[in-house]
Tab-separated table of C-alpha atoms in Angstrom:
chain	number	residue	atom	x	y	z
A	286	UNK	CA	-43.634	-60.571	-42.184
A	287	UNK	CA	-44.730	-62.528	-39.421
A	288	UNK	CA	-43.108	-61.992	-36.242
A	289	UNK	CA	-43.166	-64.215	-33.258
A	290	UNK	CA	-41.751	-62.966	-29.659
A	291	UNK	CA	-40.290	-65.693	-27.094
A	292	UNK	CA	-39.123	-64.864	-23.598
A	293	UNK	CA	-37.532	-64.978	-21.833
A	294	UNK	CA	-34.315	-65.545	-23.918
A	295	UNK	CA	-32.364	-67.210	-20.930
A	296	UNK	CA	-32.871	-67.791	-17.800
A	297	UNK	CA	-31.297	-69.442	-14.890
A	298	UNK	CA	-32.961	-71.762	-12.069
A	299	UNK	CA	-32.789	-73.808	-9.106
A	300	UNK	CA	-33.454	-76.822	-9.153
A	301	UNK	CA	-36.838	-77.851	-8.367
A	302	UNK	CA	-38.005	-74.562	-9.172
A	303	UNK	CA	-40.446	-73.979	-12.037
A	304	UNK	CA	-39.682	-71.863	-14.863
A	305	UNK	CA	-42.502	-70.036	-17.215
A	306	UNK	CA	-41.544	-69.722	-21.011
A	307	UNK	CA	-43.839	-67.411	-23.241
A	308	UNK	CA	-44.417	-67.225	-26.998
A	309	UNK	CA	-46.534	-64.990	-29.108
A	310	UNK	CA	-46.939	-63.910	-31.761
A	311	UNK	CA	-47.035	-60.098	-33.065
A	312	UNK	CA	-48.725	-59.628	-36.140
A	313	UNK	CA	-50.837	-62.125	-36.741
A	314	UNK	CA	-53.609	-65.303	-35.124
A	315	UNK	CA	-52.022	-68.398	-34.125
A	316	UNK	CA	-54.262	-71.190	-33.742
A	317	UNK	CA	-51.513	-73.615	-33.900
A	318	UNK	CA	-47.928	-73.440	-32.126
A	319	UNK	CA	-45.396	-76.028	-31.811
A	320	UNK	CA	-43.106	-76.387	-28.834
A	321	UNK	CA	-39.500	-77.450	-29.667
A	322	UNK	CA	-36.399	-78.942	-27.877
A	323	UNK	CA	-33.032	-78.610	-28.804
A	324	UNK	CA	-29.705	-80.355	-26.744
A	325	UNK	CA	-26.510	-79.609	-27.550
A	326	UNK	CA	-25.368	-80.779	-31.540
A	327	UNK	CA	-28.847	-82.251	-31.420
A	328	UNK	CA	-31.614	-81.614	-33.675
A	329	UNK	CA	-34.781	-79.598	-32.716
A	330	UNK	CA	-37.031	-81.727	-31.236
A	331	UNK	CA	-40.476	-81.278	-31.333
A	332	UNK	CA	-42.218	-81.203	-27.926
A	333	UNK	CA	-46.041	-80.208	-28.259
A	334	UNK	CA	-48.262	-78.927	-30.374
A	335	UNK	CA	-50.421	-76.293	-28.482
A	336	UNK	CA	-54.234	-75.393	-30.472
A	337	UNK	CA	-55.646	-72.473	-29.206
A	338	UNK	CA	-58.621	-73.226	-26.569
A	339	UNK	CA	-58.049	-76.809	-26.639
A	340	UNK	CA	-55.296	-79.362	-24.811
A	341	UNK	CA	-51.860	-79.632	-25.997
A	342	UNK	CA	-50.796	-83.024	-28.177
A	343	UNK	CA	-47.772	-83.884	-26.442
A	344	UNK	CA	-45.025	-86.077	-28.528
A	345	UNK	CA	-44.091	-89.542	-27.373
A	346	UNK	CA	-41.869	-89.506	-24.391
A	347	UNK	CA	-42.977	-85.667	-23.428
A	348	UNK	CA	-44.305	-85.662	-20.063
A	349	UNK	CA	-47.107	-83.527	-20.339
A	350	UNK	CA	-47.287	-82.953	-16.443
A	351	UNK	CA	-43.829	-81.834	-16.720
A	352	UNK	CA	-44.410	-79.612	-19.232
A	353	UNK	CA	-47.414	-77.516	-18.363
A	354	UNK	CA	-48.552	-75.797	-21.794
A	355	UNK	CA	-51.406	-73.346	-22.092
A	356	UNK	CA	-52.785	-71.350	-25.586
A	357	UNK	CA	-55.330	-69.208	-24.188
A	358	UNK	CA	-55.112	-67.020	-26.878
A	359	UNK	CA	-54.603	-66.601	-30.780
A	360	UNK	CA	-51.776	-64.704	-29.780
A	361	UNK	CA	-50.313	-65.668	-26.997
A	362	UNK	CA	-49.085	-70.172	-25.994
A	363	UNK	CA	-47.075	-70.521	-22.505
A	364	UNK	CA	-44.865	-73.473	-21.820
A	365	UNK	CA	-44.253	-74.269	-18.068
A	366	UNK	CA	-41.462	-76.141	-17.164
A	367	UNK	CA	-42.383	-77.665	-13.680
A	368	UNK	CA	-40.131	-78.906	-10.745
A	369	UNK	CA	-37.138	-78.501	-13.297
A	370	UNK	CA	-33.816	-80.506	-13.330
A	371	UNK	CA	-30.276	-80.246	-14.591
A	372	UNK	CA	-31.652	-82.062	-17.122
A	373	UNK	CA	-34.012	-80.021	-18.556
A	374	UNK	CA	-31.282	-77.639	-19.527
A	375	UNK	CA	-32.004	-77.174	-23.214
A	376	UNK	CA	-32.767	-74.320	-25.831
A	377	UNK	CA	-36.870	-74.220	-25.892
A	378	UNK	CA	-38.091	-72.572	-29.413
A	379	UNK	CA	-41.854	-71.974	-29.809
A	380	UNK	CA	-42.809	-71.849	-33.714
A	381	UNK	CA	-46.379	-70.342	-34.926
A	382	UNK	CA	-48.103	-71.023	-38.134
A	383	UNK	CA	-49.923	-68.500	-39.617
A	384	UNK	CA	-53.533	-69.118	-39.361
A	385	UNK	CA	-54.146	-68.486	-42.943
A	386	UNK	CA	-52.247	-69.740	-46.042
A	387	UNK	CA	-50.886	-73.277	-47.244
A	388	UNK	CA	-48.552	-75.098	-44.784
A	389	UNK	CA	-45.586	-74.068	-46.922
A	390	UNK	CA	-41.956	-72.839	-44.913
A	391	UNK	CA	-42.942	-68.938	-44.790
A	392	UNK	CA	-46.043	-70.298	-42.613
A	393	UNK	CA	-43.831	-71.429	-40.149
A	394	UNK	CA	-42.192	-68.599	-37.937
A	395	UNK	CA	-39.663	-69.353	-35.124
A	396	UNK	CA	-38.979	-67.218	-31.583
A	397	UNK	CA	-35.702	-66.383	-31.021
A	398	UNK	CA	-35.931	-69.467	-28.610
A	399	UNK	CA	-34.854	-69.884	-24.701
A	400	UNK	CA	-31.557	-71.024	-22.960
A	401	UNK	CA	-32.304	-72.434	-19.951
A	402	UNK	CA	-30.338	-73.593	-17.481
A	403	UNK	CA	-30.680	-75.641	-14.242
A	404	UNK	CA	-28.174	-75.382	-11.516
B	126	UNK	CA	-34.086	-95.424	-38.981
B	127	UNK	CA	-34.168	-91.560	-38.621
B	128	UNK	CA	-37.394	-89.855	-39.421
B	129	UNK	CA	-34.261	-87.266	-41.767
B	130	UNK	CA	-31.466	-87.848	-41.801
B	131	UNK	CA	-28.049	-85.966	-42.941
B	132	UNK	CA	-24.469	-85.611	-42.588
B	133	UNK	CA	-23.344	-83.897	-39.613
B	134	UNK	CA	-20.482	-82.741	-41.142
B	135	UNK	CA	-18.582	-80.499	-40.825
B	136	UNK	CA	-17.830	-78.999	-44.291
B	137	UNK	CA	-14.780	-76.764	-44.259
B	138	UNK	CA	-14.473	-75.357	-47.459
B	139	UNK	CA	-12.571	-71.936	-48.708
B	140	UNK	CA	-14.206	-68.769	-49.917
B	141	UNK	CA	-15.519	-69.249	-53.322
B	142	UNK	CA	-16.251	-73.140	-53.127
B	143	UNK	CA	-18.899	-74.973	-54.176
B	144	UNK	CA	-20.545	-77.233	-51.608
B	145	UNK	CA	-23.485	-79.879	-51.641
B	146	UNK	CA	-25.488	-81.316	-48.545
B	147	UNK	CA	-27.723	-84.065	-48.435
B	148	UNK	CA	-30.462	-85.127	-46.573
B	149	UNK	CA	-32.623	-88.431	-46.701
B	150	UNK	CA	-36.306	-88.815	-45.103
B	151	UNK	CA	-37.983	-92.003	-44.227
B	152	UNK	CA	-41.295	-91.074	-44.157
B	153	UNK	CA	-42.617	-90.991	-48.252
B	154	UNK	CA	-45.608	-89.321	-47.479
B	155	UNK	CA	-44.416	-86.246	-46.403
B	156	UNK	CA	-45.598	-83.565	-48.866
B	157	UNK	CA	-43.630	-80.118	-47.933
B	158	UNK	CA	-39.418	-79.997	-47.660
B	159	UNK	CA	-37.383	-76.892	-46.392
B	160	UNK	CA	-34.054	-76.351	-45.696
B	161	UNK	CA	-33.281	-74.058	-43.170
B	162	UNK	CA	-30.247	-72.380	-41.835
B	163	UNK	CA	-29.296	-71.929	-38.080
B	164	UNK	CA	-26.374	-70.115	-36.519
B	165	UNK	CA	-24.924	-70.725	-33.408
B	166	UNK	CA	-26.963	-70.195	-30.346
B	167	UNK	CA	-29.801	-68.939	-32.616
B	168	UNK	CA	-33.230	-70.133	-33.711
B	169	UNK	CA	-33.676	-71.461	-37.114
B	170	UNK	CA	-34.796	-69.412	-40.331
B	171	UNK	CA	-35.583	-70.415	-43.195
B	172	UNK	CA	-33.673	-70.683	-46.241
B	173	UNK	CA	-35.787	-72.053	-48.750
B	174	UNK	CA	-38.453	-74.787	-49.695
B	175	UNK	CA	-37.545	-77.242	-51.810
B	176	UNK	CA	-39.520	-78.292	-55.087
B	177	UNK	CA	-39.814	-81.252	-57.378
B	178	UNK	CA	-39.201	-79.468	-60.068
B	179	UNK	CA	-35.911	-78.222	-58.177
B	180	UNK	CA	-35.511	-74.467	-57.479
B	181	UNK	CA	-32.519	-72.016	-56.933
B	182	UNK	CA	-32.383	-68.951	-55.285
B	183	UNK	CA	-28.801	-67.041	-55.968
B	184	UNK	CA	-26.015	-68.802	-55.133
B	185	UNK	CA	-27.945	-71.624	-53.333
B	186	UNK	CA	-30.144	-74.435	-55.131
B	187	UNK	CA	-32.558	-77.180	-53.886
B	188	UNK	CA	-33.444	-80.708	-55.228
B	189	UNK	CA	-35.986	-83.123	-54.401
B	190	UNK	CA	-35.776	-86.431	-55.554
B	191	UNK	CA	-38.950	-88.256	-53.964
B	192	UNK	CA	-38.222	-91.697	-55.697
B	193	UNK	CA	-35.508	-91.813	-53.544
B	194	UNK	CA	-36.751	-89.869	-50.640
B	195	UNK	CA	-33.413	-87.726	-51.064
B	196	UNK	CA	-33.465	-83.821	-50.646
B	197	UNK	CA	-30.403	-81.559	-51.942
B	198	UNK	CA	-28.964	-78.460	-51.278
B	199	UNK	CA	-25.762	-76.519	-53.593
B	200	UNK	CA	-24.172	-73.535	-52.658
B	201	UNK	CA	-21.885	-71.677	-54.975
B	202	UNK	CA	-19.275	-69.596	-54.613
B	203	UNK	CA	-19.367	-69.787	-50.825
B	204	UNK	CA	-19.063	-66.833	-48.529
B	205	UNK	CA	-17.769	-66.011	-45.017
B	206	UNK	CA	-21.168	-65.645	-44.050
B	207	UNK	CA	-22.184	-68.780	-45.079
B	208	UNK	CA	-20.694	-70.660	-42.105
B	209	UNK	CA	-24.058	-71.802	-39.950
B	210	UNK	CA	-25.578	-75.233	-39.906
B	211	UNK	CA	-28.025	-76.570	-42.535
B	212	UNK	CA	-31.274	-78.325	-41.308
B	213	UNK	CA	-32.884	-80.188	-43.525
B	214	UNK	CA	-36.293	-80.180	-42.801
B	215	UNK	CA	-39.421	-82.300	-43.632
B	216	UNK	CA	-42.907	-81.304	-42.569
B	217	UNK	CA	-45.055	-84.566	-41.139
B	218	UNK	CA	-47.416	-86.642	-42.953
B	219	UNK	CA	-50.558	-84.170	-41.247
B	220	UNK	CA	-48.483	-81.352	-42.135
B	221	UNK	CA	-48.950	-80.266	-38.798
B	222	UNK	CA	-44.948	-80.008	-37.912
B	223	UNK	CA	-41.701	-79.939	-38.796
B	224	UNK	CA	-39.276	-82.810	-38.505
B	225	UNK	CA	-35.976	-81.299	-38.437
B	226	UNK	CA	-32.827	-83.407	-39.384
B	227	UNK	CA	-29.608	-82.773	-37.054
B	228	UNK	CA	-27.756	-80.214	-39.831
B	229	UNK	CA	-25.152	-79.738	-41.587
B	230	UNK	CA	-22.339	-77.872	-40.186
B	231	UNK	CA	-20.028	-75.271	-43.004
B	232	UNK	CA	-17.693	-73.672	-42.137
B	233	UNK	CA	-15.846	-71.029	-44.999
B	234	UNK	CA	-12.566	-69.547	-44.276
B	235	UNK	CA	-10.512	-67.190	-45.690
């Protein structure tokens, strides 16, 4: 099945330090990947939608200067968190729809997401 | 109100019980419903898509009820490894994303 890779799956940072999350995805094209946030007992939040050779469509409230994304590839979408803050300590999941077949739950495939923490 | 919405929970139930979540969504012209399962600390996978015509998979069955915008899911005879939290999940209008309600939390003891 389809197979997406996230990493790092934690990291810790200072803050005001800028921290580089990456996403791809194995076995198959991406043009589409969706950037998620989830707090504590919260719900995953959906960030960004990154296309492949084109800018990200950020979600109300997103700062998209904060959160530098980049899809270069069919393969490959990079979410940048810049100048980071206690705050931005969350669990980051990256999700990739297969390019092919109808936008059904198997199309959607998850990474094994990212703890990060600012100190 | 909440794009979906469900009860947080949490479900303790014993080994062998059966258990039902629900889940509500505001938008009605969202077109493809999930549920998914997450444990802790993990990212979510899913469990299965729902259906208007309802569907079950072994011990677990969906229902969709778009009249009322209300999405089901039944477990039966409820395992150990069972405990996780239930999203109930609802892709947008574009069918673009997912919109992901807060879960469910179960919890089955011994």
């Amino acid at each position: 099945g389809a197979v997406v890779s996230q990493h790092p799956s934690r990291v810790i940072c200072k803050s005001g330090t800028s921290v580089k999350i990456e996403c791809r995805s194995l076995d198959f094209q991406a043009t589409t990947m969706f950037w998620y946030r989830q707090f504590p007992k919260q719900s995953l939040m959906l960030m960004a939608t990154s296309n492949e050779g084109s800018k990200a469509t950020y979600e109300q409230g997103v700062e998209k200067d904060k959160f530098l994304i980049n899809h270069a590839s069919l393969t490959l979408s990079t979410l940048t968190v810049t100048s980071a803050h206690p705050e931005d300590s969350s669990f980051y999941i990256c999700s990739a729809r297969a390019q092919t077949g109808p936008s059904t739950g198997y199309g959607y495939t998850f990474g094994s997401g990212t703890r990060l923490t600012v100190v | 109100r909440k794009e979906v919405e469900q009860d947080p929970g949490p479900f303790n139930v014993p080994e062998g019980a059966t258990v039902a979540f629900n889940c509500t969504y505001s938008n009605s012209a969202s077109q493809s419903f999930f549920w998914y399962r997450q444990d802790c600390r993990k990212e979510p996978k899913l469990l299965m898509s729902v259906y208007s015509s309802g569907n079950e998979d072994g011990r677990f069955t969906a229902q969709l009820n778009r009249a009322s915008q209300y999405i089901s899911l039944l477990i039966r005879d409820s395992k150990l490894s069972d405990s996780a939290t239930y999203l109930c999940v609802v892709a947008n209008q574009a069918g673009t994303a997912l919109i992901f309600g807060k879960g469910t939390t179960l919890s089955v003891s011994s």
